[in-house]
Amino acid sequence: MASPASAQNLGGNNAAEAARQTTQQTDSAFQPQSLPLGVNAGSLAQPTPGNLDLGIQEILKRKEVEQPFRFFLDVAGFYTNNVALVPAGKQGDSYLFTDIGFTYDQKLNDEWSVESTIRQGFFQYEHFTTFDFQDFNLGGGLTYQSKKLWNTAFFARYNFERFTKGDLSEDFFRNNTVTVGAQKTFFFNQYQYAYVGYSSVFGWATPSNSQRDEHGFFAGVHYNFDKKFYAEVYDRVACFNYSVGRTDLNETVVATLAYVFNDYARVTASFTYVTDRSNHSAFDYGALTTGGGLALQLRF
């Protein structure tokens, strides 16, 4: 097993920055990308030849069958070839990701929906245990689907994030963010669709050298082989503006395969590649992450 000293010598990125990038890569690999904030995948209508260009459509459900509450538990294993996110001297490691939480997701009417989530994540590395950390998240958002603007979905969300090591009472990173953006979805048939969008993330972090705003465009394609087996490819290019005068151009590409067993369980496999180019060359890196796991949920 690698010693803490050898892990710390892997590169110039600090613990908060490495942990922050790891959470984003893991979330991108394990969670569906295609729906805007506040839109529930279970509420999407099955498009017909007459409404392929109308974007996201909501099924009109009877009140008694709505299930806005969701308890979830995700367990997954990943391998990354650049555990410290460094430009040279890469070292790989595998890690176990466990995530448990609770979500409220509700349609308010034909245009507005609301979502709120609280979750606790655990990241445990096999060799470089110095990078082990816990991730607490609390936030909520609103989505407005404009009928007048080709059913484009506009979203806004507040999120609080807190990283800890071992002792949950002591943190080494805190971040408050406000995200705003828009997304347009194009349906091709009952099982295939594509989407494009833009989002800006404004952040207020401690320590301040990790504080940044993000501005990026994203796009993706979703393909269902049948009702239970699907694939998705997602790409996001964003500019990261740090408060310390650092600017990064970051690209994240994610390819996902998933099989939905039933309303309660889904298994996912993914491949993620991230590149980061900074005006501070010590923060240039590329990282490949691959893995998969089981997602469990209970709606009520």
Phi, psi and omega in degrees: 000139180289145179280160176302324182296316181294325177294318181293334181277003184292338180172186188273345180293134180280172186299319182295318182293316180297317180295320181297315179293325179296318179297320181292319179295319181292316178298319179297323183282329190257339184252145176300142184257348200278347185250141178289167181302135176087355179259125184270127181301330180288352181259002182286133177285157173275114183292153177241170180304340182274349184226032184295332185261012184270357176079211183289124179244141182258134173286134176278104182264148174288146189305322187288344181257359177292137181230081186282343183263139180219123171261134183225152176219119181243135176226125184211154175241139182225155171236133175238142181270001181214078188296328183261000179056059183246158180283337181214159180070038181300143170225138183263162177196158174254155179214153177259130179246125177233132184222130179227139182188186186218133182232140169246123186222114191218135170281127178272322175198197183293342185245331187250141171220156183229148180216143175216137185221140169234133185209155176228123180248152180230130179241119183232116182271150182285314184251307183273073186292346174302333182273000176301140176200169176240147185232114176257133181229138175215128180188177179200158183209167176236143174234134177241121179259109186277115177291328183283338181249055173057035180059032174291136179263125176252136185224154176216142184208141170253141179217140172245132181230142184217125178256137177227163176233112176072286180276112184294346182276347182240122183253158174241000177202134174226143183211130171251130181228150170237122181248132174228149180180185180214151180214139175240130180248137181242116178273135176260320175200199187297333188237353184238139175203162176231163182209152175223154180190176179222145175213148172238136180239119179254124188238151175227106193240157169229120008286155188291337181290349175260003181285133181206160167249148180236138177224117187208159174252146179221158179203157179194168177229134179242130182227123175263119174289326170205195186292340186246342186245121183222162176230152178212138175239131188226140178222133177226129175244126186218151173259126177257117178253108181272153182290345182265014178089010178265138178230127180240145168253117188241135175232133178236123177243128184231131172241129187230140168239137181216145175236124181264112180289313182194196180292350188248341188216142177216139176249139187228139170235144187211160175226125181232135173231127182239133172237142181223126177238124189239156171286353169248104192299340178297342182257009171288136176197163168227143182214132176251129179230132179220152181166200180179173182184193185243132177246124179245144178210157176224118179260143177204000000 
